[in-house]
Short mmCIF file of the C-alpha atoms (twelve columns), coordinates in Angstrom:
data_MODEL
# 
_entry.id   MODEL 
# 
loop_
_atom_site.group_PDB 
_atom_site.id 
_atom_site.type_symbol 
_atom_site.label_atom_id 
_atom_site.label_alt_id 
_atom_site.label_comp_id 
_atom_site.label_asym_id 
_atom_site.label_seq_id 
_atom_site.Cartn_x 
_atom_site.Cartn_y 
_atom_site.Cartn_z 
_atom_site.pdbx_PDB_model_num 
ATOM 1   C CA . MET A 1   36.911 25.936 -48.750 1 
ATOM 2   C CA . LYS A 2   37.547 27.108 -52.357 1 
ATOM 3   C CA . LEU A 3   34.621 26.915 -54.638 1 
ATOM 4   C CA . ARG A 4   36.590 25.411 -57.433 1 
ATOM 5   C CA . SER A 5   37.900 22.557 -55.197 1 
ATOM 6   C CA . PHE A 6   34.432 21.883 -53.956 1 
ATOM 7   C CA . ILE A 7   33.050 21.604 -57.429 1 
ATOM 8   C CA . CYS A 8   35.872 19.305 -58.496 1 
ATOM 9   C CA . ALA A 9   35.102 17.009 -55.465 1 
ATOM 10  C CA . LEU A 10  31.367 17.004 -56.414 1 
ATOM 11  C CA . SER A 11  32.303 15.933 -59.985 1 
ATOM 12  C CA . LEU A 12  34.341 12.968 -58.577 1 
ATOM 13  C CA . SER A 13  31.432 11.942 -56.404 1 
ATOM 14  C CA . ALA A 14  29.126 11.944 -59.359 1 
ATOM 15  C CA . VAL A 15  31.361 9.477  -61.280 1 
ATOM 16  C CA . ALA A 16  31.021 6.859  -58.341 1 
ATOM 17  C CA . LEU A 17  27.177 6.913  -58.454 1 
ATOM 18  C CA . PRO A 18  25.683 3.355  -59.170 1 
ATOM 19  C CA . ALA A 19  24.673 2.793  -62.767 1 
ATOM 20  C CA . SER A 20  21.360 1.081  -61.860 1 
ATOM 21  C CA . ALA A 21  19.946 4.128  -59.955 1 
ATOM 22  C CA . GLU A 22  17.285 6.490  -61.389 1 
ATOM 23  C CA . ILE A 23  18.483 9.915  -62.268 1 
ATOM 24  C CA . TYR A 24  16.209 12.917 -61.471 1 
ATOM 25  C CA . VAL A 25  15.972 16.601 -61.837 1 
ATOM 26  C CA . SER A 26  13.957 18.837 -59.379 1 
ATOM 27  C CA . PRO A 27  13.590 22.582 -60.178 1 
ATOM 28  C CA . PHE A 28  12.120 24.515 -57.317 1 
ATOM 29  C CA . GLY A 29  11.391 28.012 -56.013 1 
ATOM 30  C CA . GLY A 30  10.526 29.537 -52.682 1 
ATOM 31  C CA . TYR A 31  11.176 32.083 -50.028 1 
ATOM 32  C CA . SER A 32  14.458 32.727 -47.877 1 
ATOM 33  C CA . PHE A 33  13.819 34.153 -44.378 1 
ATOM 34  C CA . GLY A 34  15.246 34.342 -40.899 1 
ATOM 35  C CA . THR A 35  18.691 35.597 -41.775 1 
ATOM 36  C CA . SER A 36  20.942 36.261 -38.758 1 
ATOM 37  C CA . GLU A 37  21.845 39.788 -37.751 1 
ATOM 38  C CA . PHE A 38  25.660 40.543 -37.441 1 
ATOM 39  C CA . ASP A 39  27.431 43.051 -35.120 1 
ATOM 40  C CA . ILE A 40  29.375 45.426 -37.284 1 
ATOM 41  C CA . SER A 41  31.594 48.404 -36.840 1 
ATOM 42  C CA . GLU A 42  32.448 50.962 -39.598 1 
ATOM 43  C CA . VAL A 43  36.191 50.960 -40.344 1 
ATOM 44  C CA . SER A 44  36.473 54.695 -40.784 1 
ATOM 45  C CA . THR A 45  34.501 55.753 -37.742 1 
ATOM 46  C CA . ASP A 46  34.345 52.683 -35.416 1 
ATOM 47  C CA . GLU A 47  30.470 53.284 -35.204 1 
ATOM 48  C CA . THR A 48  28.615 50.085 -34.362 1 
ATOM 49  C CA . GLY A 49  25.408 48.619 -35.551 1 
ATOM 50  C CA . LYS A 50  23.626 45.553 -37.069 1 
ATOM 51  C CA . LEU A 51  23.856 44.087 -40.543 1 
ATOM 52  C CA . LYS A 52  21.274 41.877 -42.128 1 
ATOM 53  C CA . ILE A 53  20.481 40.159 -45.468 1 
ATOM 54  C CA . SER A 54  16.912 40.906 -46.498 1 
ATOM 55  C CA . GLU A 55  14.315 38.201 -46.834 1 
ATOM 56  C CA . SER A 56  13.295 37.536 -50.438 1 
ATOM 57  C CA . GLU A 57  12.426 34.907 -53.179 1 
ATOM 58  C CA . HIS A 58  14.934 32.468 -54.549 1 
ATOM 59  C CA . TYR A 59  15.002 29.572 -56.956 1 
ATOM 60  C CA . GLY A 60  17.253 26.649 -57.702 1 
ATOM 61  C CA . VAL A 61  17.575 23.088 -59.011 1 
ATOM 62  C CA . MET A 62  18.612 19.671 -57.523 1 
ATOM 63  C CA . ILE A 63  20.152 16.917 -59.738 1 
ATOM 64  C CA . GLY A 64  20.557 13.527 -58.102 1 
ATOM 65  C CA . THR A 65  20.139 9.784  -58.146 1 
ATOM 66  C CA . THR A 66  17.890 7.519  -56.170 1 
ATOM 67  C CA . THR A 67  19.038 4.933  -53.600 1 
ATOM 68  C CA . LYS A 68  17.716 1.802  -52.088 1 
ATOM 69  C CA . ASP A 69  17.126 3.179  -48.550 1 
ATOM 70  C CA . PRO A 70  14.636 4.559  -49.963 1 
ATOM 71  C CA . GLY A 71  16.332 7.881  -50.438 1 
ATOM 72  C CA . ASN A 72  18.569 9.921  -52.818 1 
ATOM 73  C CA . ILE A 73  21.826 11.637 -53.207 1 
ATOM 74  C CA . TYR A 74  21.890 14.991 -54.976 1 
ATOM 75  C CA . PHE A 75  23.613 18.361 -55.872 1 
ATOM 76  C CA . LEU A 76  21.665 21.424 -54.927 1 
ATOM 77  C CA . TYR A 77  22.081 24.896 -56.421 1 
ATOM 78  C CA . SER A 78  20.079 27.726 -54.958 1 
ATOM 79  C CA . THR A 79  20.349 31.485 -55.738 1 
ATOM 80  C CA . GLN A 80  18.702 34.514 -54.019 1 
ATOM 81  C CA . ALA A 81  18.799 38.083 -55.337 1 
ATOM 82  C CA . THR A 82  18.507 40.260 -52.324 1 
ATOM 83  C CA . ASP A 83  20.127 43.274 -50.613 1 
ATOM 84  C CA . VAL A 84  22.098 44.227 -47.476 1 
ATOM 85  C CA . ARG A 85  20.582 46.530 -45.016 1 
ATOM 86  C CA . SER A 86  22.148 48.301 -41.887 1 
ATOM 87  C CA . GLY A 87  19.700 49.957 -39.448 1 
ATOM 88  C CA . ALA A 88  22.475 51.672 -37.640 1 
ATOM 89  C CA . PHE A 89  23.838 53.782 -40.469 1 
ATOM 90  C CA . SER A 90  20.868 54.039 -42.743 1 
ATOM 91  C CA . ASP A 91  17.363 52.745 -43.227 1 
ATOM 92  C CA . GLU A 92  17.879 52.593 -47.068 1 
ATOM 93  C CA . ILE A 93  19.209 49.638 -48.952 1 
ATOM 94  C CA . PHE A 94  22.999 49.757 -48.789 1 
ATOM 95  C CA . ASN A 95  23.953 47.213 -51.473 1 
ATOM 96  C CA . GLU A 96  22.489 44.461 -53.769 1 
ATOM 97  C CA . LEU A 97  23.670 41.029 -52.926 1 
ATOM 98  C CA . ASP A 98  23.256 37.515 -54.496 1 
ATOM 99  C CA . VAL A 99  23.459 34.505 -52.013 1 
ATOM 100 C CA . ASP A 100 24.252 31.187 -53.687 1 
ATOM 101 C CA . TYR A 101 24.418 27.716 -52.148 1 
ATOM 102 C CA . PHE A 102 26.326 24.886 -53.806 1 
ATOM 103 C CA . HIS A 103 25.585 21.828 -51.809 1 
ATOM 104 C CA . LEU A 104 25.910 18.004 -51.882 1 
ATOM 105 C CA . GLY A 105 23.315 16.127 -49.835 1 
ATOM 106 C CA . GLY A 106 21.038 13.226 -49.360 1 
ATOM 107 C CA . SER A 107 17.404 12.448 -48.222 1 
ATOM 108 C CA . LEU A 108 15.783 9.584  -46.299 1 
ATOM 109 C CA . TYR A 109 12.126 8.846  -47.235 1 
ATOM 110 C CA . PHE A 110 9.375  7.261  -45.128 1 
ATOM 111 C CA . PRO A 111 6.914  6.180  -47.806 1 
ATOM 112 C CA . ASN A 112 3.198  5.774  -47.151 1 
ATOM 113 C CA . GLY A 113 1.683  5.058  -50.575 1 
ATOM 114 C CA . LYS A 114 2.128  7.940  -52.940 1 
ATOM 115 C CA . PHE A 115 2.878  10.268 -49.976 1 
ATOM 116 C CA . LYS A 116 6.534  10.314 -48.973 1 
ATOM 117 C CA . PRO A 117 7.684  12.499 -46.035 1 
ATOM 118 C CA . TYR A 118 11.412 12.840 -45.815 1 
ATOM 119 C CA . VAL A 119 14.348 14.419 -43.941 1 
ATOM 120 C CA . THR A 120 17.482 15.707 -45.693 1 
ATOM 121 C CA . ALA A 121 21.004 17.048 -44.968 1 
ATOM 122 C CA . THR A 122 23.573 18.778 -47.090 1 
ATOM 123 C CA . VAL A 123 27.152 20.243 -46.973 1 
ATOM 124 C CA . GLY A 124 28.968 22.603 -49.200 1 
ATOM 125 C CA . ALA A 125 29.586 26.387 -49.764 1 
ATOM 126 C CA . THR A 126 27.725 29.573 -49.625 1 
ATOM 127 C CA . HIS A 127 28.800 32.225 -52.147 1 
ATOM 128 C CA . LEU A 128 27.952 35.919 -51.301 1 
ATOM 129 C CA . ARG A 129 28.172 38.211 -54.369 1 
ATOM 130 C CA . PRO A 130 27.778 41.866 -53.830 1 
ATOM 131 C CA . SER A 131 27.133 44.228 -56.730 1 
ATOM 132 C CA . GLY A 132 29.407 46.924 -57.763 1 
ATOM 133 C CA . ASN A 133 33.265 46.650 -57.025 1 
ATOM 134 C CA . TYR A 134 32.979 44.822 -53.751 1 
ATOM 135 C CA . SER A 135 34.594 41.468 -53.341 1 
ATOM 136 C CA . SER A 136 32.736 38.180 -53.158 1 
ATOM 137 C CA . GLU A 137 32.928 35.946 -50.192 1 
ATOM 138 C CA . THR A 138 32.754 32.092 -50.064 1 
ATOM 139 C CA . ARG A 139 32.157 30.214 -46.746 1 
ATOM 140 C CA . PHE A 140 31.692 26.538 -45.766 1 
ATOM 141 C CA . SER A 141 28.014 25.802 -44.868 1 
ATOM 142 C CA . MET A 142 25.725 22.950 -43.844 1 
ATOM 143 C CA . GLY A 143 22.014 22.378 -44.343 1 
ATOM 144 C CA . PHE A 144 19.229 20.302 -42.837 1 
ATOM 145 C CA . GLY A 145 15.433 20.123 -43.415 1 
ATOM 146 C CA . GLY A 146 12.269 18.084 -43.877 1 
ATOM 147 C CA . GLY A 147 9.365  17.848 -46.296 1 
ATOM 148 C CA . ALA A 148 7.105  15.737 -48.174 1 
ATOM 149 C CA . ALA A 149 6.673  14.438 -51.844 1 
ATOM 150 C CA . PHE A 150 3.527  13.333 -53.598 1 
ATOM 151 C CA . GLU A 151 3.867  11.059 -56.560 1 
ATOM 152 C CA . ILE A 152 1.678  12.133 -59.560 1 
ATOM 153 C CA . THR A 153 3.111  9.306  -61.693 1 
ATOM 154 C CA . PRO A 154 6.023  6.879  -61.018 1 
ATOM 155 C CA . GLN A 155 8.295  9.483  -62.834 1 
ATOM 156 C CA . VAL A 156 6.813  12.765 -61.604 1 
ATOM 157 C CA . ALA A 157 6.251  14.021 -58.121 1 
ATOM 158 C CA . LEU A 158 5.432  17.375 -56.400 1 
ATOM 159 C CA . PHE A 159 7.381  18.234 -53.255 1 
ATOM 160 C CA . ALA A 160 7.548  20.872 -50.578 1 
ATOM 161 C CA . ASP A 161 10.075 21.318 -47.821 1 
ATOM 162 C CA . VAL A 162 11.581 23.675 -45.331 1 
ATOM 163 C CA . ARG A 163 15.491 23.841 -44.876 1 
ATOM 164 C CA . GLY A 164 17.856 25.627 -42.668 1 
ATOM 165 C CA . TYR A 165 21.368 26.618 -43.650 1 
ATOM 166 C CA . ALA A 166 24.258 27.414 -41.350 1 
ATOM 167 C CA . THR A 167 27.109 29.432 -42.982 1 
ATOM 168 C CA . PHE A 168 30.259 29.596 -40.882 1 
ATOM 169 C CA . ILE A 169 31.683 33.153 -40.869 1 
ATOM 170 C CA . ASN A 170 34.995 34.035 -39.313 1 
ATOM 171 C CA . SER A 171 34.374 36.337 -36.458 1 
ATOM 172 C CA . ASP A 172 35.835 39.935 -36.341 1 
ATOM 173 C CA . ASN A 173 36.455 39.821 -40.175 1 
ATOM 174 C CA . THR A 174 36.223 42.471 -42.756 1 
ATOM 175 C CA . PHE A 175 33.190 42.448 -45.122 1 
ATOM 176 C CA . LEU A 176 32.255 44.237 -48.292 1 
ATOM 177 C CA . CYS A 177 35.776 45.236 -49.474 1 
ATOM 178 C CA . GLY A 178 36.301 47.442 -52.483 1 
ATOM 179 C CA . PRO A 179 39.483 47.931 -54.568 1 
ATOM 180 C CA . ASN A 180 41.033 50.252 -51.966 1 
ATOM 181 C CA . GLU A 181 39.432 49.640 -48.648 1 
ATOM 182 C CA . CYS A 182 36.988 47.547 -46.566 1 
ATOM 183 C CA . LEU A 183 33.910 49.386 -45.167 1 
ATOM 184 C CA . TRP A 184 33.029 47.221 -42.095 1 
ATOM 185 C CA . HIS A 185 34.311 44.802 -39.625 1 
ATOM 186 C CA . ILE A 186 31.895 41.981 -38.985 1 
ATOM 187 C CA . SER A 187 31.618 40.022 -35.692 1 
ATOM 188 C CA . GLY A 188 29.873 36.691 -35.812 1 
ATOM 189 C CA . ASP A 189 30.454 32.984 -36.174 1 
ATOM 190 C CA . VAL A 190 27.429 31.491 -37.887 1 
ATOM 191 C CA . MET A 191 24.878 32.993 -40.453 1 
ATOM 192 C CA . TRP A 192 21.560 31.215 -40.156 1 
ATOM 193 C CA . GLN A 193 19.078 31.347 -43.023 1 
ATOM 194 C CA . GLY A 194 15.755 29.483 -43.539 1 
ATOM 195 C CA . GLN A 195 14.141 28.519 -46.824 1 
ATOM 196 C CA . ALA A 196 10.566 27.318 -47.766 1 
ATOM 197 C CA . ASN A 197 10.488 25.534 -51.151 1 
ATOM 198 C CA . VAL A 198 7.981  24.003 -53.567 1 
ATOM 199 C CA . GLY A 199 9.198  22.169 -56.622 1 
ATOM 200 C CA . LEU A 200 8.759  19.286 -59.187 1 
ATOM 201 C CA . GLU A 201 10.810 16.078 -59.338 1 
ATOM 202 C CA . VAL A 202 11.154 14.380 -62.756 1 
ATOM 203 C CA . ARG A 203 12.936 10.974 -62.960 1 
ATOM 204 C CA . PHE A 204 14.660 9.497  -66.014 1 
# 
């Protein structure tokens, strides 16, 4: 999926939102963990090993609208500044990497007074942005999770959740390509990553 096409589709979806719904903005931050390891082989030597994206902090924002279920529909953007490590070739950091999620999703709430547990699911794109002259990668991804919100006022709520993301990687593909060559072949189908988030929801 091309990132530009996904953003266009998201914009068309936003036009169709009901005019009577409440709009909300939810900034959040947290920690990304549990990233999958991939089998890799160095192109020049065929030496094999493991590749992993390091765990680190992230931040992001959700912009959406409430529904009558009760629930919501939202666009999520999350960005993580991290690095890529390969224990087979070096214990040192190989390259810096930004991991961005662009997702469209929805949540279903189970209210109990001011306390509102919920489940959520999303779909969209994962954008991997290495530093330097290496090429970026964009892949289709899906997310799911659960959490709870606590209403401070009818317009403001605190929330915390845990999410899992599955990014679909083509197996036996090149990875971290520069202007003249690709360094590694990567073998894997799905990159799994978890997130723990805390944020603030403000309704308008």
